[in-house]
Coordinates of C-alpha atoms in Angstrom, one line a residue:
Chain A
M1 CA 79.0 68.4 80.5
L2 CA 76.5 68.9 77.6
M3 CA 74.1 65.9 77.3
N4 CA 71.7 65.4 74.5
D5 CA 68.2 64.0 75.2
S6 CA 68.5 60.2 74.6
S7 CA 66.5 59.1 71.6
A8 CA 63.6 56.7 72.3
A9 CA 64.6 53.0 72.5
V10 CA 62.7 50.4 70.4
S11 CA 60.2 48.8 72.8
P12 CA 58.1 50.7 75.4
Q13 CA 57.9 49.3 78.9
I14 CA 54.4 47.9 79.3
C15 CA 54.3 46.8 82.9
G16 CA 55.9 48.7 85.7
T17 CA 56.6 47.5 89.3
P18 CA 58.6 49.5 91.9
A19 CA 61.5 47.2 91.5
L20 CA 61.7 47.9 87.8
R21 CA 61.3 51.6 88.3
R22 CA 64.4 51.8 90.6
K23 CA 67.0 54.2 89.4
N24 CA 69.4 52.7 87.0
L25 CA 68.5 55.0 84.1
G26 CA 72.1 55.4 83.0
A27 CA 72.1 52.0 81.4
A28 CA 70.6 51.8 77.9
G29 CA 67.3 50.5 79.3
P30 CA 63.7 51.9 79.5
E31 CA 63.2 55.2 77.8
K32 CA 61.6 58.3 79.3
F33 CA 57.8 58.6 78.8
T34 CA 58.0 62.2 77.7
P35 CA 54.8 63.9 76.5
E36 CA 56.2 63.8 72.9
F37 CA 56.7 60.1 73.2
I38 CA 53.1 59.6 74.5
Q39 CA 51.8 61.8 71.7
K40 CA 53.6 59.7 69.1
Q41 CA 52.2 56.5 70.6
V42 CA 48.7 57.9 70.5
E43 CA 49.1 58.8 66.8
E44 CA 50.4 55.3 66.0
F45 CA 47.4 53.9 68.0
E46 CA 44.9 55.9 65.9
I47 CA 46.5 54.6 62.6
G48 CA 46.5 51.0 63.9
K49 CA 42.9 51.4 64.9
R50 CA 41.9 52.4 61.3
H51 CA 43.9 49.4 59.9
L52 CA 42.1 47.1 62.3
A53 CA 38.7 48.4 61.3
N54 CA 39.6 47.8 57.6
M55 CA 40.7 44.3 58.4
M56 CA 37.5 43.5 60.2
G57 CA 35.5 45.1 57.4
E58 CA 33.9 47.8 59.6
D59 CA 33.6 51.5 59.4
P60 CA 37.0 53.2 60.5
E61 CA 35.2 56.4 61.6
N62 CA 32.9 54.8 64.2
F63 CA 35.3 52.1 65.6
T64 CA 34.9 52.2 69.4
Q65 CA 37.1 50.7 72.1
E66 CA 34.7 47.8 72.6
D67 CA 34.9 47.0 68.8
I68 CA 38.7 47.0 69.2
D69 CA 38.6 44.6 72.1
R70 CA 36.2 42.3 70.3
S71 CA 38.4 42.3 67.1
I72 CA 41.6 41.6 69.1
A73 CA 39.9 38.8 71.0
Y74 CA 38.8 37.4 67.6
L75 CA 42.2 37.7 65.8
F76 CA 44.4 36.7 68.8
P77 CA 42.4 34.1 70.8
S78 CA 44.1 33.5 74.1
G79 CA 43.4 30.8 76.7
L80 CA 45.4 32.6 79.5
F81 CA 43.5 33.0 82.8
E82 CA 45.2 36.3 83.8
K83 CA 43.2 38.9 82.0
R84 CA 46.0 41.4 82.1
A85 CA 48.3 39.0 80.3
R86 CA 46.1 38.7 77.2
P87 CA 46.8 40.8 74.1
L88 CA 45.7 44.4 74.6
M89 CA 45.3 47.4 72.3
K90 CA 44.5 50.4 74.4
V91 CA 46.1 53.7 75.3
R92 CA 45.6 54.4 79.0
L93 CA 47.4 57.5 80.3
S94 CA 46.6 56.8 84.0
A95 CA 49.0 55.6 86.6
D96 CA 48.0 52.0 86.7
L97 CA 49.4 50.9 83.3
C98 CA 51.3 51.8 80.2
F99 CA 52.8 55.2 81.0
P100 CA 53.5 55.6 84.8
P101 CA 53.8 59.4 85.6
C102 CA 57.0 59.0 87.5
E103 CA 58.9 58.5 84.2
A104 CA 58.0 62.0 83.1
V105 CA 60.9 64.5 82.8
Q106 CA 61.4 66.4 86.1
W107 CA 62.8 69.6 84.8
G108 CA 61.9 72.4 82.4
P109 CA 63.5 73.5 79.1
D110 CA 66.1 75.6 80.9
G111 CA 67.1 72.5 83.0
R112 CA 65.7 73.8 86.3
P113 CA 63.9 71.0 88.2
F114 CA 60.2 71.6 89.1
H115 CA 60.3 70.3 92.7
F116 CA 62.4 72.1 95.3
L117 CA 63.6 68.8 96.8
F118 CA 64.5 67.2 93.4
Y119 CA 68.2 66.9 94.3
T120 CA 67.4 64.6 97.3
G121 CA 66.5 61.8 95.0
K122 CA 63.2 60.9 96.8
Q123 CA 61.3 64.2 96.3
Y124 CA 57.8 63.1 96.9
Y125 CA 58.6 61.2 100.1
Y126 CA 60.7 64.0 101.6
S127 CA 58.1 66.6 100.6
L128 CA 55.5 64.5 102.5
M129 CA 57.8 64.4 105.6
H130 CA 58.4 68.1 105.3
D131 CA 54.7 68.8 105.1
L132 CA 54.0 66.5 108.0
Y133 CA 56.7 68.1 110.2
G134 CA 55.3 71.5 109.3
R135 CA 51.9 70.4 110.6
V136 CA 53.4 69.1 113.9
L137 CA 55.1 72.5 114.4
K138 CA 51.8 74.3 113.7
V139 CA 49.9 72.2 116.3
E140 CA 52.7 72.8 118.8
K141 CA 52.5 76.5 118.2
H142 CA 48.7 76.4 118.6
Q143 CA 49.1 74.6 121.9
D144 CA 51.6 77.2 123.1
Q145 CA 49.2 80.0 122.3
L146 CA 46.3 78.2 124.2
R147 CA 48.6 77.7 127.1
A148 CA 49.6 81.3 127.1
K149 CA 46.0 82.4 127.2
G150 CA 45.2 79.8 129.8
L151 CA 42.7 78.0 127.6
F152 CA 44.6 74.7 127.4
P153 CA 42.0 71.9 127.3
T154 CA 42.1 69.5 130.2
E155 CA 40.2 66.8 128.3
P156 CA 41.7 67.0 124.8
K157 CA 39.4 66.1 121.9
Q158 CA 40.9 63.1 120.2
I159 CA 40.6 62.3 116.5
A160 CA 38.0 59.6 116.0
L161 CA 40.0 56.9 114.2
G162 CA 37.2 54.4 114.2
T163 CA 38.0 51.1 112.4
S164 CA 40.8 52.4 110.3
R165 CA 44.4 51.5 109.8
W166 CA 47.5 53.2 108.5
L167 CA 48.2 52.9 104.8
T168 CA 50.5 50.0 104.1
K169 CA 53.9 50.5 102.5
E170 CA 52.7 49.4 99.1
E171 CA 49.7 51.8 99.2
L172 CA 52.0 54.6 100.2
E173 CA 54.4 53.8 97.3
A174 CA 51.5 53.8 94.9
R175 CA 50.3 57.2 96.2
L176 CA 53.8 58.8 96.1
V177 CA 54.6 57.1 92.7
E178 CA 58.2 56.4 93.8
P179 CA 59.8 53.5 95.7
I180 CA 60.5 53.9 99.5
S181 CA 62.4 51.7 101.8
S182 CA 61.0 50.1 105.0
Q183 CA 63.1 52.5 107.1
D184 CA 61.5 55.5 105.4
Y185 CA 58.0 53.9 106.0
E186 CA 58.8 53.4 109.7
Y187 CA 59.9 57.0 110.1
F188 CA 56.7 58.2 108.4
I189 CA 54.5 56.1 110.8
Q190 CA 56.5 57.3 113.8
L191 CA 56.0 60.9 112.9
M192 CA 52.3 60.3 112.3
E193 CA 52.0 58.6 115.7
R194 CA 53.8 61.6 117.2
L195 CA 51.2 64.0 115.7
L196 CA 48.4 61.8 117.0
A197 CA 49.9 61.8 120.5
M198 CA 49.6 65.6 120.8
P199 CA 46.5 67.0 122.7
C200 CA 45.4 69.4 120.0
C201 CA 45.9 67.1 117.0
S202 CA 42.2 67.5 116.0
L203 CA 43.4 70.5 113.9
E204 CA 44.9 68.1 111.4
Q205 CA 42.1 65.6 111.4
Q206 CA 41.5 65.7 107.6
F207 CA 45.3 65.2 106.9
V208 CA 45.6 62.3 109.2
M209 CA 42.4 60.5 108.0
S210 CA 43.6 60.9 104.3
H211 CA 46.5 58.7 105.2
R212 CA 44.4 56.0 106.8
Q213 CA 42.4 53.2 105.2
Q214 CA 38.9 52.3 106.5
L215 CA 38.4 48.6 107.3
E216 CA 34.9 47.7 106.2
A217 CA 33.1 45.2 108.4
Q218 CA 32.8 41.8 106.7
S219 CA 29.0 41.8 107.2
M220 CA 28.6 44.8 104.9
H221 CA 29.6 42.6 101.9
Q222 CA 26.7 40.1 102.4
V223 CA 24.2 40.3 99.5
V224 CA 20.7 39.4 100.7
P225 CA 18.5 37.7 98.1
P226 CA 15.2 39.7 97.5
L227 CA 12.0 38.5 99.2
Q228 CA 9.4 37.8 96.5
K229 CA 5.6 37.0 96.6
D230 CA 4.1 34.3 94.4
D231 CA 0.5 34.2 93.0
A232 CA -1.0 32.5 96.1
G233 CA 0.4 35.4 98.3
V234 CA 3.1 33.3 99.9
D235 CA 6.5 34.8 100.5
F236 CA 9.4 33.0 99.0
S237 CA 13.1 33.6 98.2
T238 CA 15.7 31.8 96.0
A239 CA 19.4 31.3 96.6
E240 CA 22.3 29.2 95.2
G241 CA 25.2 27.5 96.9
R242 CA 28.4 25.6 95.8
R243 CA 30.6 23.1 97.5
K244 CA 33.5 21.2 95.7
T245 CA 31.9 20.5 92.3
S246 CA 28.3 20.5 93.5
R247 CA 25.9 23.3 92.5
G248 CA 22.6 23.6 94.4
S249 CA 19.7 26.0 94.4
V250 CA 16.8 26.2 96.8
V251 CA 13.4 28.0 96.9
V252 CA 12.3 28.7 100.5
R253 CA 8.5 29.2 100.9
D254 CA 6.9 30.6 104.1
C255 CA 4.1 28.0 104.1
G256 CA 4.4 26.6 107.6
A257 CA 4.6 22.9 106.6
G258 CA 8.2 21.8 106.9
R259 CA 8.3 19.8 103.7
L260 CA 11.6 19.2 101.9
T261 CA 11.9 18.2 98.2
V262 CA 15.3 17.5 96.6
N263 CA 15.4 17.0 92.8
G264 CA 11.7 16.0 92.8
Q265 CA 12.2 13.3 95.5
D266 CA 11.5 13.4 99.2
Y267 CA 14.7 14.3 101.2
L268 CA 14.5 11.0 103.1
H269 CA 14.9 9.1 99.8
Y270 CA 17.5 11.3 98.3
F271 CA 19.7 11.6 101.5
P272 CA 19.4 8.2 103.3
V273 CA 22.4 9.1 105.6
L274 CA 21.5 11.0 108.8
Q275 CA 24.6 13.2 108.5
D276 CA 23.5 14.8 105.2
R277 CA 20.0 15.5 106.5
E278 CA 21.5 17.1 109.6
Q279 CA 23.5 19.4 107.4
L280 CA 20.3 20.5 105.6
M281 CA 18.5 21.1 108.9
F282 CA 21.3 23.0 110.7
P283 CA 20.5 26.5 109.4
L284 CA 16.8 26.2 110.3
Q285 CA 17.6 24.7 113.7
F286 CA 20.1 27.5 114.4
C287 CA 17.5 30.1 113.8
G288 CA 14.8 28.1 115.6
L289 CA 12.5 28.0 112.4
L290 CA 12.3 24.3 111.9
G291 CA 8.6 23.8 111.1
R292 CA 8.0 27.1 109.4
F293 CA 9.4 26.8 105.9
D294 CA 8.8 24.6 102.8
L295 CA 12.1 23.9 100.9
D296 CA 12.2 23.0 97.2
C297 CA 15.8 22.1 96.3
S298 CA 17.7 21.1 93.2
V299 CA 21.3 19.9 93.2
S300 CA 23.7 18.4 90.7
G301 CA 27.4 17.3 90.6
G302 CA 29.7 16.1 93.3
G303 CA 29.1 13.4 95.9
R304 CA 26.4 13.1 98.7
S305 CA 28.4 15.1 101.2
S306 CA 29.3 17.9 98.9
Q307 CA 25.7 18.1 97.6
A308 CA 24.5 18.4 101.2
G309 CA 27.0 21.2 101.9
A310 CA 26.0 23.1 98.8
L311 CA 22.3 22.9 99.8
R312 CA 23.1 24.0 103.3
L313 CA 24.8 27.2 102.0
A314 CA 21.9 27.9 99.7
I315 CA 19.4 27.5 102.5
S316 CA 21.4 29.8 104.8
R317 CA 21.5 32.5 102.1
A318 CA 17.8 32.2 101.3
L319 CA 16.9 32.5 105.0
L320 CA 18.7 35.9 105.2
S321 CA 15.8 37.6 103.5
F322 CA 13.4 36.4 106.2
L323 CA 15.6 37.4 109.2
P324 CA 16.6 40.7 110.7
Q325 CA 20.2 41.9 110.3
S326 CA 21.4 40.9 113.8
E327 CA 20.3 37.3 113.2
G328 CA 22.0 37.3 109.8
E329 CA 25.2 38.6 111.6
A330 CA 24.8 35.7 114.1
M331 CA 24.6 33.2 111.1
R332 CA 27.7 34.7 109.6
Q333 CA 29.6 34.4 112.9
A334 CA 28.5 30.7 113.1
G335 CA 30.1 30.1 109.7
L336 CA 26.8 29.3 107.9
L337 CA 27.3 31.9 105.2
T338 CA 31.0 31.2 104.4
P339 CA 31.5 29.2 101.2
D340 CA 33.9 26.3 101.9
P341 CA 36.9 26.9 99.7
R342 CA 38.4 23.4 99.9
V343 CA 38.6 21.6 96.5
R344 CA 40.3 18.4 95.5
E345 CA 44.1 19.0 95.1
R346 CA 45.6 17.7 91.9
K347 CA 48.0 14.7 91.7
K348 CA 51.6 15.7 91.0
P349 CA 54.0 13.8 88.8
G350 CA 56.7 11.9 90.8
Q351 CA 54.2 11.4 93.6
E352 CA 51.5 8.8 94.1
G353 CA 48.8 11.3 95.1
A354 CA 48.5 15.0 95.9
R355 CA 50.8 14.7 99.0
R356 CA 51.6 10.9 99.2
K357 CA 55.1 10.2 97.9
F358 CA 56.2 6.8 96.5
T359 CA 57.5 4.3 99.0
W360 CA 61.2 5.2 99.7
K361 CA 63.5 2.2 99.2
K362 CA 66.9 2.5 100.7
R363 CA 68.4 0.3 97.9
Chain B
Q1 CA 89.1 92.5 96.7
Y2 CA 86.5 91.3 94.2
S3 CA 89.0 89.8 91.8
G4 CA 88.3 86.3 93.0
V5 CA 84.6 87.0 92.5
L6 CA 85.2 88.3 89.0
V7 CA 87.2 85.3 87.9
S8 CA 84.7 82.8 89.3
F9 CA 81.7 84.6 88.0
Y10 CA 83.3 84.9 84.5
L11 CA 83.9 81.1 84.5
L12 CA 80.3 80.7 85.7
T13 CA 78.8 82.8 82.9
M14 CA 81.1 81.0 80.3
S15 CA 79.7 77.6 81.5
L16 CA 76.2 79.0 81.4
R17 CA 76.7 80.2 77.9
I18 CA 78.0 76.8 76.8
T19 CA 74.8 75.1 78.0
F20 CA 72.6 77.7 76.4
F21 CA 74.4 78.2 73.1
P22 CA 75.8 74.9 72.0
K23 CA 77.7 76.2 68.9
L24 CA 81.0 77.4 70.2
Q25 CA 81.6 80.9 69.0
L26 CA 85.2 81.8 68.3
K27 CA 84.6 85.5 68.4
P28 CA 82.3 86.5 71.2
V29 CA 79.4 88.4 69.7
L30 CA 78.1 90.8 72.4
T31 CA 74.3 90.4 72.4
V32 CA 72.0 92.4 74.7
S33 CA 71.6 89.3 77.0
D34 CA 75.4 89.3 77.4
K35 CA 75.3 92.9 78.5
I36 CA 72.6 92.1 81.0
L37 CA 74.7 89.2 82.4
D38 CA 77.8 91.4 82.6
L39 CA 76.1 94.2 84.5
P40 CA 77.0 93.0 88.0
L41 CA 80.7 92.7 86.9
E42 CA 80.8 96.3 85.9
K43 CA 79.1 97.9 88.9
Q44 CA 80.5 97.3 92.4
D45 CA 77.9 95.8 94.8
L46 CA 75.0 96.1 92.4
F47 CA 72.7 94.3 94.8
R48 CA 73.7 96.4 97.9
V49 CA 74.6 93.3 99.8
S50 CA 76.7 95.3 102.4
E51 CA 73.5 97.1 103.6
L52 CA 71.9 93.8 104.6
F53 CA 73.8 93.3 107.9
T54 CA 76.3 95.0 110.2
V55 CA 78.9 93.6 112.6
K56 CA 76.6 94.4 115.5
D57 CA 73.8 92.2 113.9
L58 CA 76.4 89.3 113.7
F59 CA 77.3 89.8 117.4
D60 CA 73.7 89.9 118.5
A61 CA 73.0 86.6 116.6
R62 CA 76.0 85.0 118.4
V63 CA 77.9 84.3 115.2
H64 CA 81.2 84.8 117.0
L65 CA 80.8 81.9 119.4
G66 CA 82.9 78.9 118.5
H67 CA 83.6 75.5 120.0
K68 CA 86.1 74.7 122.7
K69 CA 89.9 74.6 122.2
G70 CA 90.0 70.8 122.0
C71 CA 87.6 70.9 118.9
R72 CA 89.6 73.5 117.1
H73 CA 90.6 72.8 113.5
R74 CA 94.2 73.9 112.7
L75 CA 93.1 75.6 109.4
M76 CA 90.5 77.8 111.3
E77 CA 93.2 79.5 113.4
P78 CA 93.6 82.5 111.0
Y79 CA 89.8 83.3 111.4
L80 CA 89.8 83.2 115.2
Y81 CA 90.1 86.4 117.2
D82 CA 90.8 85.0 120.6
S83 CA 89.7 82.3 123.0
S84 CA 88.1 83.1 126.4
L85 CA 88.0 80.4 129.0
D86 CA 89.0 77.9 126.2
Y87 CA 85.9 78.9 124.1
D88 CA 87.1 80.1 120.7
I89 CA 85.8 83.5 119.4
I90 CA 85.6 84.1 115.7
D91 CA 86.8 87.4 114.3
L92 CA 83.6 89.2 113.2
D93 CA 85.5 91.7 110.9
K94 CA 86.8 88.7 108.8
T95 CA 83.4 87.1 109.0
A96 CA 81.7 90.2 107.7
E97 CA 84.1 90.5 104.7
H98 CA 83.7 86.8 103.8
L99 CA 80.0 86.9 104.2
R100 CA 79.7 90.0 101.9
R101 CA 81.7 88.1 99.3
A102 CA 79.6 85.0 99.7
L103 CA 76.4 87.0 99.4
N104 CA 77.7 88.7 96.3
V105 CA 78.5 85.4 94.6
T106 CA 75.0 84.0 95.6
A107 CA 73.4 87.2 94.2
Q108 CA 75.3 87.0 90.9
T109 CA 74.5 83.3 90.5
A110 CA 70.8 83.9 91.1
Y111 CA 70.9 86.9 88.8
G112 CA 72.4 84.7 86.0
G113 CA 69.6 82.1 86.5
G114 CA 71.8 79.6 88.2
I115 CA 70.6 76.7 90.4
I116 CA 71.5 77.1 94.1
L117 CA 71.4 74.1 96.4
F118 CA 71.2 74.6 100.2
I119 CA 72.7 71.7 102.2
S120 CA 72.6 71.2 106.0
R121 CA 72.6 67.9 107.9
R122 CA 71.5 69.4 111.2
R123 CA 68.1 68.0 112.2
Q124 CA 67.2 71.1 114.2
F125 CA 67.4 73.3 111.1
C126 CA 66.2 70.9 108.4
H127 CA 62.7 72.3 108.2
L128 CA 64.0 76.0 108.3
V129 CA 66.5 75.4 105.5
E130 CA 63.8 73.7 103.3
N131 CA 61.4 76.5 103.9
T132 CA 64.1 79.1 103.0
A133 CA 64.8 77.2 99.7
E134 CA 61.1 77.0 98.9
E135 CA 60.5 80.7 99.5
C136 CA 63.3 81.9 97.3
G137 CA 62.6 79.4 94.5
E138 CA 65.8 77.4 94.9
Y139 CA 66.6 73.9 96.0
A140 CA 67.5 72.2 99.3
H141 CA 69.0 68.9 100.5
T142 CA 68.8 68.3 104.3
R143 CA 68.4 64.6 104.2
Y144 CA 70.6 61.5 104.0
W145 CA 73.1 62.0 101.2
Q146 CA 73.0 59.1 98.7
G147 CA 76.5 58.2 97.4
G148 CA 76.7 59.5 93.8
L149 CA 74.2 62.3 93.7
F150 CA 76.8 64.7 92.1
T151 CA 79.4 62.3 90.7
N152 CA 76.9 59.7 89.4
A153 CA 74.1 62.2 88.5
H154 CA 73.2 60.9 85.1
V155 CA 72.5 57.5 86.6
Q156 CA 70.8 58.8 89.8
Y157 CA 68.4 61.3 88.2
G158 CA 68.3 60.5 84.5
P159 CA 70.3 61.6 81.4
G160 CA 70.4 65.3 80.7
V161 CA 70.1 66.5 84.3
R162 CA 71.5 69.9 85.2
L163 CA 73.6 70.0 88.4
P164 CA 73.5 73.0 90.8
D165 CA 75.7 76.0 89.9
L166 CA 76.3 76.9 93.5
V167 CA 76.1 74.9 96.7
V168 CA 75.5 76.7 100.0
F169 CA 76.3 74.8 103.2
L170 CA 74.6 76.1 106.4
S171 CA 76.7 73.5 108.2
T172 CA 79.6 71.6 106.6
L173 CA 79.5 68.7 109.1
N174 CA 77.2 65.7 109.0
N175 CA 75.6 63.8 111.9
V176 CA 78.8 62.1 112.9
F177 CA 80.9 65.3 113.0
Q178 CA 82.8 64.5 109.8
Q179 CA 83.0 66.7 106.7
H180 CA 79.9 66.4 104.5
V181 CA 80.5 64.3 101.4
A182 CA 79.0 67.0 99.2
V183 CA 81.9 69.4 99.9
R184 CA 84.4 67.0 98.3
D185 CA 81.9 66.0 95.5
A186 CA 81.1 69.6 94.6
G187 CA 84.9 70.2 94.3
K188 CA 85.2 67.1 92.0
M189 CA 82.3 68.4 89.8
N190 CA 83.7 72.0 89.6
I191 CA 80.8 73.5 91.5
P192 CA 81.6 76.6 93.6
T193 CA 80.7 76.2 97.2
V194 CA 79.8 78.7 99.9
G195 CA 79.9 77.4 103.5
V196 CA 79.5 78.5 107.1
V197 CA 82.5 77.0 108.9
D198 CA 82.6 76.7 112.6
S199 CA 85.8 76.4 114.6
N200 CA 85.7 72.6 114.3
C201 CA 85.3 72.5 110.5
N202 CA 87.8 72.3 107.6
P203 CA 87.5 75.4 105.4
S204 CA 90.1 74.3 102.8
L205 CA 87.8 72.7 100.2
L206 CA 85.2 75.5 100.2
T207 CA 85.5 78.2 97.5
Y208 CA 83.9 80.9 99.8
P209 CA 84.1 79.9 103.4
V210 CA 82.3 82.1 105.9
P211 CA 83.7 81.6 109.4
G212 CA 80.8 81.7 111.9
N213 CA 78.7 79.8 114.4
D214 CA 76.5 77.0 112.9
D215 CA 75.0 75.7 116.1
S216 CA 72.8 78.5 117.5
P217 CA 69.3 78.8 116.1
V218 CA 69.6 82.6 116.0
A219 CA 72.7 82.5 113.9
V220 CA 71.3 80.0 111.4
E221 CA 68.0 82.0 111.1
L222 CA 70.2 85.1 110.4
Y223 CA 72.1 83.2 107.6
C224 CA 68.8 81.9 106.1
R225 CA 67.3 85.3 106.1
L226 CA 70.3 86.9 104.5
F227 CA 70.6 84.3 101.7
K228 CA 66.8 84.5 101.0
T229 CA 66.9 88.3 100.8
T230 CA 69.9 88.4 98.4
I231 CA 68.5 85.7 96.1
N232 CA 65.1 87.4 95.9
R233 CA 66.7 90.8 95.3
A234 CA 68.9 89.3 92.5
K235 CA 66.0 87.7 90.8
D236 CA 63.9 90.8 91.0
K237 CA 66.7 92.8 89.5
R238 CA 67.0 90.3 86.7
K239 CA 63.3 90.5 86.0
Q240 CA 63.5 94.3 85.9
M241 CA 66.4 94.2 83.4
D242 CA 64.6 91.7 81.2
N243 CA 61.5 93.9 81.2
K244 CA 63.5 97.0 80.4
H245 CA 65.2 95.1 77.5
D246 CA 61.7 93.9 76.2
I247 CA 60.3 97.4 76.3
L248 CA 63.4 98.7 74.5
L249 CA 63.0 96.1 71.8
K250 CA 59.3 96.8 71.3
S251 CA 60.0 100.6 71.0
I252 CA 62.8 99.9 68.4
I253 CA 60.5 97.6 66.4
K254 CA 57.8 100.3 66.4

């Protein structure tokens, strides 16, 4: 019956996903991230930091985290795109990396667990359900008291949910720091909906809203370029746009002439095709401001169509600073402010093109 | 009458001593903490458990009401008084005696610092049982029972986990009217069990069965209240004895 604490294994587990954290701790696998283990890792980190400072020829006393990052990037250059996969020398004690808190020991020195639902296996999930059910009972009791006094509200005050949604299963797992099954998640949502269905649920408004995620409107993310004034007192604004491999930038001046210059040339010379010129004019035509502005564009890269698309996006963005927000929202809904994500798909080996396969011969 | 209690509690304290003092002592050296632990064995009913309830209280809480004759378990027949209109009636004198014994065991386990786990798979009383466990500082499990929670504990929870020293069943049946898996598993892991057995339950695997009604809310509230009071009393008594012991040590040192 007597079990010694297992001695720490060789390599610490750096990345943790819910699948990895699932209980199979009897196997000689990941060790416990006890406070003693974390302390030992912190000490080793400090010693390593001093060695690194000596290697780089810098002062070990004033070696900050940025210096460490710089030195590691110099000593171990990595071309990997995923920043989190590059070599890292950092001790972060938060829940996102390194030492996830769920691996901490759940009982005291006398062996008694800290949480009263420890023996269920899923203590945090069940304590959330217990808490939630307690609140449902409290609201029911409040309703009964009101009914007894005769003050039961005929038009119950509903909780203003607004543009929010329930937390997803992944978000709930991250909050509870333990894996839950889809059944458990469904029961949680059902019980929450039951709480919301009660007339006097506004008592528990704060609790309910803490388990909901606000959906921000897309238009709130739009960055409007600032409206500047040049020496002659004319308003102008600058914006950039991209399409495929083209990069374009435009300066929109509130002159009132309607002139368009692209890379120093007149737009008729630069874009001989009508379709490209239509693309440039579309944002102005949509807002009804065709003759008002002077456009000074510069564009490079790509072909004629993609250059036109890049300039169109740049013009739409620059126009935002001249227009009220409702007009800007109309432009967004028309799709003028959405960058086109389509790029050329690469050719794959064993195929003639990106999608086209070689001709199939029966024999 | 308390011989069964004495033997079980002695075994319990021996197991507790093994976990706390890993070096096996061939000659038991009586320290002051041993004297504190042996105190309930020397005095009869140290925690005054028999004052907590009377047979009339059990009757008012409808503890005597059993199920119909068709549901009756053969091994529950010794505990039944009679059956009226085919409804079984549990003998409250026997219930009172068993309940006193069970409360004594709970008190002595709590006094010795043991872990008590409350189990009930009845959805009606899940919240009540969890609240009871929280209020007396012990543990509860009123949810779906995963397979190897006792028998495969070191894999389920982690190496070095301490299992409960006493399991209290507020209802021994699960949602499909079969005996709860924990009854058999606690028997396998040598954990003493206290359980409220209704006339359709099997009392054979429990160490301290308490024949009584497990369906009425009044009855279950009574049991919860009784267990909570005994555990709190036992813990207070232990704190008192430890304080007295500390004061004595300080006066000796001075």
